[in-house]
């Protein structure tokens, strides 16, 4: 029998790679600003290029991955991730304009990250595992633990060796995808549907329920990233914490609670109703945003930020699972479009919270108040989806 556990381990490492790609460079933004004299406005382009590249890769996957083949594309994802992280260490000093070197490196590993995001879920979904919903939740938990590991290990590394050693750390992080190249090259990989039998983009978009899945993913991405990317700033503004402690108390703890949510469903999902778990999590998410936006007690507000990680943990993998159940012939196009919708929400959410915060005189609670629209809309979409499922 094929060793599908090896496939699962490769996908776990794939999500850890994606977490490194998404979380390592932001830890260096002030270092880039001070060492290379790059303005903070231009540094913001780094995150923009990362998410824009992922969106383009998602769209590419929807049309071409089935023609190229899963194995070639997923191995390419690890090659790009490793090359981009190594490039981050060297290209800023080799090119006349450091920002160009940084952005080129980010684009390269964002290509890898986008391929991982689209392909790991269908690769695991196609394996003959019991309880696919729980398996999918456990798979996505490794992004959370990868994010926690990236933040904690990087923070400790900088504390011991100093920020000037960041290039060595970039090369060390590149070893994770480099090792995983072999794993993906040798593990068994199945396909969800036979070649040419998967639903196309136009066919999916003709399904009203698929549009509901798209809306769920947009709201999931917005609810998750709006809180995750502003959790550190919230911790600093509300509690007066330092940047290092703010990172650990904000985005790091957010990732921990998000991972706990996915682990719980991954372990006990066979005893739970996924839709009820998602609706309960949606209600909790609304409460967390309310705490962050209206609570006069800064500790309560910070707890809202942290617990929000638990509330959004099931949303992304859960939406993938209920969409896979509803559209079993969705194929790669479905996974790619759902990933694109999640990335779109992840781009929109933090931007809206940031703009409202700035317009309100740097009042981050006002930004979170507007961000409340995302989990409220998400909860409404979940109730509609549950009703449609019951009527089926």
Short mmCIF file of C-alpha atoms in Angstrom, two decimals:
data_model
loop_
_atom_site.label_atom_id
_atom_site.label_comp_id
_atom_site.label_asym_id
_atom_site.label_seq_id
_atom_site.Cartn_x
_atom_site.Cartn_y
_atom_site.Cartn_z
CA UNK A 1 0.00 0.00 0.00
CA UNK A 2 1.24 3.55 -0.69
CA UNK A 3 2.57 5.32 2.40
CA UNK A 4 0.06 8.18 2.60
CA UNK A 5 1.41 9.17 6.02
CA UNK A 6 4.49 10.41 4.16
CA UNK A 7 2.19 12.52 1.99
CA UNK A 8 0.56 13.94 5.10
CA UNK A 9 3.95 14.79 6.67
CA UNK A 10 5.06 16.53 3.48
CA UNK A 11 1.89 18.64 3.48
CA UNK A 12 2.41 19.46 7.17
CA UNK A 13 5.89 20.75 6.35
CA UNK A 14 4.40 22.58 3.39
CA UNK A 15 2.11 24.60 5.65
CA UNK A 16 5.02 25.29 8.02
CA UNK A 17 6.93 26.60 4.99
CA UNK A 18 4.02 28.87 4.13
CA UNK A 19 3.96 30.16 7.72
CA UNK A 20 7.67 31.01 7.52
CA UNK A 21 7.13 32.85 4.24
CA UNK A 22 4.21 34.86 5.62
CA UNK A 23 5.64 35.74 9.05
CA UNK A 24 9.43 36.05 8.79
CA UNK A 25 9.85 39.19 6.67
CA UNK A 26 7.40 41.32 8.75
CA UNK A 27 9.68 40.75 11.76
CA UNK A 28 12.43 42.54 9.80
CA UNK A 29 10.51 45.60 8.59
CA UNK A 30 12.15 48.01 11.03
CA UNK A 31 15.55 46.43 10.32
CA UNK A 32 15.04 47.05 6.61
CA UNK A 33 13.96 50.62 7.40
CA UNK A 34 17.06 51.38 9.49
CA UNK A 35 19.73 49.48 7.53
CA UNK A 36 18.66 50.22 3.97
CA UNK A 37 17.00 53.60 4.57
CA UNK A 38 13.72 52.40 3.08
CA UNK A 39 10.69 54.48 4.02
CA UNK A 40 7.89 52.77 5.93
CA UNK A 41 5.53 53.58 3.08
CA UNK A 42 7.71 51.62 0.64
CA UNK A 43 8.16 48.80 3.14
CA UNK A 44 4.38 48.35 3.07
CA UNK A 45 4.85 47.27 -0.57
CA UNK A 46 6.50 44.08 0.70
CA UNK A 47 3.25 42.72 2.17
CA UNK A 48 1.26 44.01 -0.81
CA UNK A 49 3.53 42.17 -3.27
CA UNK A 50 3.35 38.99 -1.18
CA UNK A 51 -0.45 38.82 -1.12
CA UNK A 52 -0.85 40.05 -4.72
CA UNK A 53 1.53 37.31 -5.92
CA UNK A 54 -0.43 34.69 -3.98
CA UNK A 55 -3.65 35.91 -5.59
CA UNK A 56 -2.14 35.62 -9.07
CA UNK A 57 -0.80 32.14 -8.28
CA UNK A 58 -4.26 31.08 -7.06
CA UNK A 59 -5.73 32.19 -10.38
CA UNK A 60 -2.96 30.42 -12.30
CA UNK A 61 -3.60 27.19 -10.39
CA UNK A 62 -7.31 27.28 -11.20
CA UNK A 63 -6.54 27.04 -14.93
CA UNK A 64 -3.21 25.25 -15.38
CA UNK A 65 -2.22 23.00 -12.44
CA UNK A 66 -4.22 20.00 -13.67
CA UNK A 67 -2.42 20.23 -17.03
CA UNK A 68 1.04 20.55 -15.47
CA UNK A 69 0.55 17.97 -12.72
CA UNK A 70 0.37 18.12 -8.93
CA UNK A 71 3.84 16.72 -8.24
CA UNK A 72 5.71 19.13 -10.51
CA UNK A 73 3.83 22.11 -9.06
CA UNK A 74 4.16 21.14 -5.39
CA UNK A 75 7.90 20.41 -5.75
CA UNK A 76 8.24 23.78 -7.49
CA UNK A 77 6.54 25.38 -4.47
CA UNK A 78 9.31 24.16 -2.16
CA UNK A 79 12.07 25.17 -4.61
CA UNK A 80 10.64 28.69 -4.88
CA UNK A 81 10.18 28.98 -1.11
CA UNK A 82 13.79 27.96 -0.42
CA UNK A 83 15.18 30.15 -3.21
CA UNK A 84 13.18 33.18 -2.07
CA UNK A 85 14.34 32.91 1.55
CA UNK A 86 17.98 32.54 0.48
CA UNK A 87 17.53 35.46 -1.92
CA UNK A 88 16.20 37.59 0.93
CA UNK A 89 19.55 37.15 2.68
CA UNK A 90 21.71 38.16 -0.30
CA UNK A 91 19.85 40.09 -3.01
CA UNK A 92 19.33 43.35 -1.03
CA UNK A 93 23.13 43.76 -0.83
CA UNK A 94 23.86 42.51 -4.35
CA UNK A 95 21.45 44.81 -6.20
CA UNK A 96 21.86 48.60 -6.45
CA UNK A 97 18.44 49.12 -4.86
CA UNK A 98 17.92 47.00 -1.70
CA UNK A 99 14.13 47.27 -1.87
CA UNK A 100 14.15 45.69 -5.33
CA UNK A 101 16.15 42.74 -3.97
CA UNK A 102 13.73 42.32 -1.06
CA UNK A 103 10.63 42.46 -3.24
CA UNK A 104 12.07 40.06 -5.84
CA UNK A 105 12.83 37.56 -3.08
CA UNK A 106 9.37 38.01 -1.57
CA UNK A 107 7.72 37.44 -4.95
CA UNK A 108 9.71 34.22 -5.48
CA UNK A 109 8.77 32.69 -2.13
CA UNK A 110 5.20 34.04 -2.46
CA UNK A 111 4.90 31.90 -5.61
CA UNK A 112 5.88 28.91 -3.47
CA UNK A 113 3.49 29.94 -0.71
CA UNK A 114 0.60 30.33 -3.15
CA UNK A 115 1.20 26.88 -4.67
CA UNK A 116 1.34 25.33 -1.19
CA UNK A 117 -1.89 27.05 -0.20
CA UNK A 118 -3.77 25.72 -3.22
CA UNK A 119 -2.29 22.22 -3.55
CA UNK A 120 -1.76 20.82 -0.05
CA UNK A 121 -5.49 20.74 0.74
CA UNK A 122 -6.56 18.76 -2.36
CA UNK A 123 -3.54 16.46 -2.05
CA UNK A 124 -4.61 15.49 1.49
CA UNK A 125 -8.30 15.44 0.51
CA UNK A 126 -7.49 12.91 -2.23
CA UNK A 127 -5.75 10.53 0.19
CA UNK A 128 -7.91 7.68 1.61
CA UNK A 129 -7.99 9.01 5.19
CA UNK A 130 -10.95 8.52 7.53
CA UNK A 131 -12.87 11.65 8.62
CA UNK A 132 -11.65 14.10 5.98
CA UNK A 133 -13.02 17.15 7.85
CA UNK A 134 -10.92 16.45 10.94
CA UNK A 135 -7.87 15.64 8.81
CA UNK A 136 -8.23 18.95 6.95
CA UNK A 137 -8.48 20.90 10.23
CA UNK A 138 -5.37 19.17 11.60
CA UNK A 139 -3.50 19.90 8.37
CA UNK A 140 -4.25 23.62 8.58
CA UNK A 141 -3.21 23.70 12.24
CA UNK A 142 0.39 23.31 11.08
CA UNK A 143 0.25 26.78 9.56
CA UNK A 144 -0.55 28.08 13.05
CA UNK A 145 2.27 26.16 14.73
CA UNK A 146 4.59 27.24 11.92
CA UNK A 147 3.67 30.87 12.60
CA UNK A 148 4.23 30.44 16.35
CA UNK A 149 7.56 28.74 15.72
CA UNK A 150 8.68 31.42 13.26
CA UNK A 151 7.90 34.25 15.68
CA UNK A 152 9.25 32.58 18.84
CA UNK A 153 12.40 31.05 17.33
CA UNK A 154 13.21 34.24 15.41
CA UNK A 155 12.70 36.36 18.53
CA UNK A 156 14.99 34.08 20.57
CA UNK A 157 17.56 33.98 17.75
CA UNK A 158 17.66 37.78 17.59
CA UNK A 159 17.91 38.00 21.39
CA UNK A 160 20.93 35.66 21.42
CA UNK A 161 22.76 36.57 18.22
CA UNK A 162 21.45 40.08 17.56
CA UNK A 163 19.34 41.50 14.74
CA UNK A 164 22.43 41.84 12.53
CA UNK A 165 22.44 38.04 12.17
CA UNK A 166 19.07 37.95 10.43
CA UNK A 167 20.60 36.83 7.11
CA UNK A 168 21.89 33.63 8.70
CA UNK A 169 18.43 32.95 10.07
CA UNK A 170 16.88 33.46 6.62
CA UNK A 171 19.20 30.78 5.23
CA UNK A 172 18.40 28.45 8.14
CA UNK A 173 14.65 28.87 7.55
CA UNK A 174 15.25 27.98 3.88
CA UNK A 175 16.33 24.49 5.00
CA UNK A 176 12.69 23.61 5.83
CA UNK A 177 11.41 23.81 2.21
CA UNK A 178 14.73 22.49 0.89
CA UNK A 179 14.29 19.27 2.91
CA UNK A 180 10.64 19.05 1.89
CA UNK A 181 11.56 18.99 -1.81
CA UNK A 182 12.57 15.33 -1.34
CA UNK A 183 9.41 14.54 0.62
CA UNK A 184 7.09 15.81 -2.13
CA UNK A 185 9.24 14.25 -4.86
CA UNK A 186 8.88 10.77 -3.37
CA UNK A 187 5.52 10.61 -1.54
CA UNK A 188 2.39 9.15 -3.15
CA UNK A 189 0.12 11.82 -4.65
CA UNK A 190 -3.43 11.12 -5.80
CA UNK A 191 -5.94 13.29 -7.66
CA UNK A 192 -9.41 14.21 -6.47
CA UNK A 193 -10.97 13.66 -9.90
CA UNK A 194 -9.78 12.03 -13.10
CA UNK A 195 -8.15 14.23 -15.68
CA UNK A 196 -10.68 16.33 -17.57
CA UNK A 197 -13.56 15.42 -15.22
CA UNK A 198 -13.19 18.24 -12.68
CA UNK A 199 -15.58 21.19 -12.72
CA UNK A 200 -14.29 24.24 -14.57
CA UNK A 201 -14.32 27.84 -13.35
CA UNK A 202 -17.43 28.77 -15.36
CA UNK A 203 -19.30 25.69 -14.17
CA UNK A 204 -18.48 26.44 -10.53
CA UNK A 205 -19.55 30.05 -10.86
CA UNK A 206 -22.93 28.93 -12.20
CA UNK A 207 -23.61 27.32 -8.78
CA UNK A 208 -25.21 29.82 -6.32
CA UNK A 209 -23.95 27.79 -3.37
CA UNK A 210 -20.38 28.12 -4.62
CA UNK A 211 -20.73 31.91 -4.52
CA UNK A 212 -21.78 31.46 -0.89
CA UNK A 213 -18.58 29.46 -0.30
CA UNK A 214 -16.58 32.29 -1.90
CA UNK A 215 -18.23 34.83 0.42
CA UNK A 216 -17.48 32.58 3.40
CA UNK A 217 -13.80 32.45 2.45
CA UNK A 218 -13.57 36.22 1.93
CA UNK A 219 -15.12 36.86 5.35
CA UNK A 220 -12.97 34.14 6.94
CA UNK A 221 -9.78 35.66 5.55
CA UNK A 222 -10.83 39.19 6.53
CA UNK A 223 -11.87 38.18 10.07
CA UNK A 224 -8.64 36.26 10.62
CA UNK A 225 -6.07 38.63 9.12
CA UNK A 226 -7.67 41.89 10.30
CA UNK A 227 -7.21 40.76 13.89
CA UNK A 228 -3.95 38.84 13.42
CA UNK A 229 -2.08 41.66 11.69
CA UNK A 230 -3.23 44.33 14.14
CA UNK A 231 -2.96 42.23 17.33
CA UNK A 232 0.62 43.39 18.01
CA UNK A 233 -0.26 47.05 17.52
CA UNK A 234 -3.30 46.55 19.75
CA UNK A 235 -1.15 45.04 22.50
CA UNK A 236 1.31 47.94 22.27
CA UNK A 237 -1.36 50.66 22.12
CA UNK A 238 -3.71 49.25 24.74
CA UNK A 239 -1.17 47.96 27.25
CA UNK A 240 1.94 49.99 26.44
CA UNK A 241 3.98 46.82 25.77
CA UNK A 242 7.28 46.75 23.90
CA UNK A 243 7.39 45.56 20.28
CA UNK A 244 8.89 42.18 21.26
CA UNK A 245 6.40 41.51 24.06
CA UNK A 246 3.59 42.86 21.87
CA UNK A 247 4.47 40.34 19.13
CA UNK A 248 4.42 37.49 21.65
CA UNK A 249 1.23 38.64 23.41
CA UNK A 250 -0.58 39.56 20.18
CA UNK A 251 -0.01 37.64 16.91
CA UNK A 252 1.88 34.78 18.57
CA UNK A 253 -0.88 34.00 21.09
CA UNK A 254 -3.46 34.53 18.33
CA UNK A 255 -1.73 31.81 16.30
CA UNK A 256 -1.56 29.53 19.38
CA UNK A 257 -5.31 29.72 20.03
CA UNK A 258 -6.04 29.30 16.31
CA UNK A 259 -3.90 26.18 16.28
CA UNK A 260 -5.65 24.84 19.39
CA UNK A 261 -9.02 25.21 17.65
CA UNK A 262 -7.81 23.24 14.63
CA UNK A 263 -6.17 20.58 16.81
CA UNK A 264 -9.37 20.09 18.81
CA UNK A 265 -11.48 19.56 15.70
CA UNK A 266 -8.71 17.48 14.14
CA UNK A 267 -8.73 15.15 17.15
CA UNK A 268 -12.44 15.07 18.01
CA UNK A 269 -14.02 16.05 14.69
CA UNK A 270 -15.58 12.63 14.23
CA UNK A 271 -17.73 13.37 17.30
CA UNK A 272 -18.67 16.93 16.25
CA UNK A 273 -20.97 18.54 13.71
CA UNK A 274 -18.73 20.78 11.57
CA UNK A 275 -21.45 23.30 10.71
CA UNK A 276 -22.49 23.72 14.36
CA UNK A 277 -18.83 24.09 15.37
CA UNK A 278 -18.38 26.80 12.72
CA UNK A 279 -21.53 28.67 13.77
CA UNK A 280 -20.50 28.55 17.43
CA UNK A 281 -17.05 29.80 16.45
CA UNK A 282 -18.66 32.60 14.41
CA UNK A 283 -20.65 33.77 17.44
CA UNK A 284 -17.45 33.71 19.53
CA UNK A 285 -15.67 35.73 16.82
CA UNK A 286 -18.32 38.46 16.99
CA UNK A 287 -17.92 38.60 20.79
CA UNK A 288 -14.11 38.86 20.44
CA UNK A 289 -14.35 41.78 18.02
CA UNK A 290 -16.82 43.49 20.38
CA UNK A 291 -14.36 43.09 23.26
CA UNK A 292 -11.52 44.52 21.18
CA UNK A 293 -13.59 47.48 19.97
CA UNK A 294 -15.78 48.59 22.88
CA UNK A 295 -14.22 47.21 26.07
CA UNK A 296 -12.76 49.95 28.28
CA UNK A 297 -10.56 47.37 30.01
CA UNK A 298 -7.37 46.88 27.96
CA UNK A 299 -6.85 43.36 29.36
CA UNK A 300 -10.34 42.34 28.19
CA UNK A 301 -9.63 43.86 24.79
CA UNK A 302 -6.36 41.95 24.49
CA UNK A 303 -8.10 38.72 25.52
CA UNK A 304 -10.60 39.39 22.74
CA UNK A 305 -7.70 39.59 20.26
CA UNK A 306 -6.15 36.36 21.55
CA UNK A 307 -9.35 34.29 21.78
CA UNK A 308 -10.33 35.51 18.32
CA UNK A 309 -7.63 33.16 17.02
CA UNK A 310 -9.62 30.22 18.42
CA UNK A 311 -12.85 31.53 16.89
CA UNK A 312 -11.45 31.85 13.34
CA UNK A 313 -9.37 28.66 13.47
CA UNK A 314 -12.01 26.39 11.95
CA UNK A 315 -13.29 28.85 9.35
CA UNK A 316 -10.75 28.40 6.53
CA UNK A 317 -10.37 24.57 6.67
CA UNK A 318 -14.05 24.19 7.55
CA UNK A 319 -15.17 26.13 4.46
CA UNK A 320 -12.89 23.97 2.31
CA UNK A 321 -14.40 20.82 3.83
CA UNK A 322 -18.06 21.81 3.41
CA UNK A 323 -17.33 22.98 -0.15
CA UNK A 324 -15.58 19.68 -0.97
CA UNK A 325 -18.60 17.79 0.35
CA UNK A 326 -21.02 19.91 -1.67
CA UNK A 327 -18.91 19.92 -4.86
CA UNK A 328 -17.02 16.57 -4.93
CA UNK A 329 -16.08 17.17 -8.58
CA UNK A 330 -14.83 20.69 -7.86
CA UNK A 331 -11.23 19.64 -8.43
CA UNK A 332 -8.25 21.98 -8.39
CA UNK A 333 -10.27 24.92 -9.71
CA UNK A 334 -12.48 24.90 -6.61
CA UNK A 335 -9.54 24.81 -4.17
CA UNK A 336 -7.72 27.54 -6.10
CA UNK A 337 -10.74 29.85 -6.22
CA UNK A 338 -11.44 29.33 -2.50
CA UNK A 339 -7.80 30.11 -1.70
CA UNK A 340 -7.99 33.22 -3.87
CA UNK A 341 -11.13 34.36 -2.03
CA UNK A 342 -9.44 33.81 1.34
CA UNK A 343 -6.39 35.79 0.21
CA UNK A 344 -8.65 38.56 -1.08
CA UNK A 345 -10.32 38.79 2.32
CA UNK A 346 -6.90 38.70 3.99
CA UNK A 347 -5.86 41.67 1.88
CA UNK A 348 -9.04 43.70 2.35
CA UNK A 349 -9.60 43.17 6.10
CA UNK A 350 -6.35 44.56 7.55
CA UNK A 351 -6.38 47.44 5.07
CA UNK A 352 -9.85 48.60 6.12
CA UNK A 353 -9.03 48.31 9.83
CA UNK A 354 -5.80 50.25 9.30
CA UNK A 355 -7.43 53.03 7.28
CA UNK A 356 -10.27 53.49 9.78
CA UNK A 357 -7.75 53.48 12.65
CA UNK A 358 -5.75 56.24 10.96
CA UNK A 359 -8.87 58.29 10.14
CA UNK A 360 -9.97 58.03 13.78
CA UNK A 361 -6.72 59.56 15.04
CA UNK A 362 -4.86 56.26 15.48
CA UNK A 363 -7.73 54.85 17.55
CA UNK A 364 -7.32 51.13 16.95
CA UNK A 365 -10.55 50.33 18.78
CA UNK A 366 -12.44 52.29 16.13
CA UNK A 367 -10.73 50.19 13.46
CA UNK A 368 -11.73 46.99 15.22
CA UNK A 369 -15.29 48.31 15.49
CA UNK A 370 -15.54 48.55 11.71
CA UNK A 371 -13.76 45.19 11.43
CA UNK A 372 -16.75 43.73 13.33
CA UNK A 373 -18.59 43.75 10.00
CA UNK A 374 -16.49 40.80 8.82
CA UNK A 375 -17.42 38.24 11.51
CA UNK A 376 -21.05 39.44 11.51
CA UNK A 377 -21.26 38.87 7.75
CA UNK A 378 -19.46 35.56 8.18
CA UNK A 379 -22.01 34.41 10.75
CA UNK A 380 -24.91 35.37 8.46
CA UNK A 381 -23.32 33.41 5.59
CA UNK A 382 -22.92 30.37 7.85
CA UNK A 383 -26.61 30.42 8.83
CA UNK A 384 -27.59 30.67 5.14
CA UNK A 385 -25.24 27.80 4.21
CA UNK A 386 -26.60 25.64 7.06
CA UNK A 387 -30.16 26.31 5.93
CA UNK A 388 -29.32 25.45 2.33
CA UNK A 389 -27.67 22.21 3.50
CA UNK A 390 -30.71 21.26 5.58
CA UNK A 391 -33.04 21.95 2.65
CA UNK A 392 -30.93 19.80 0.32
#
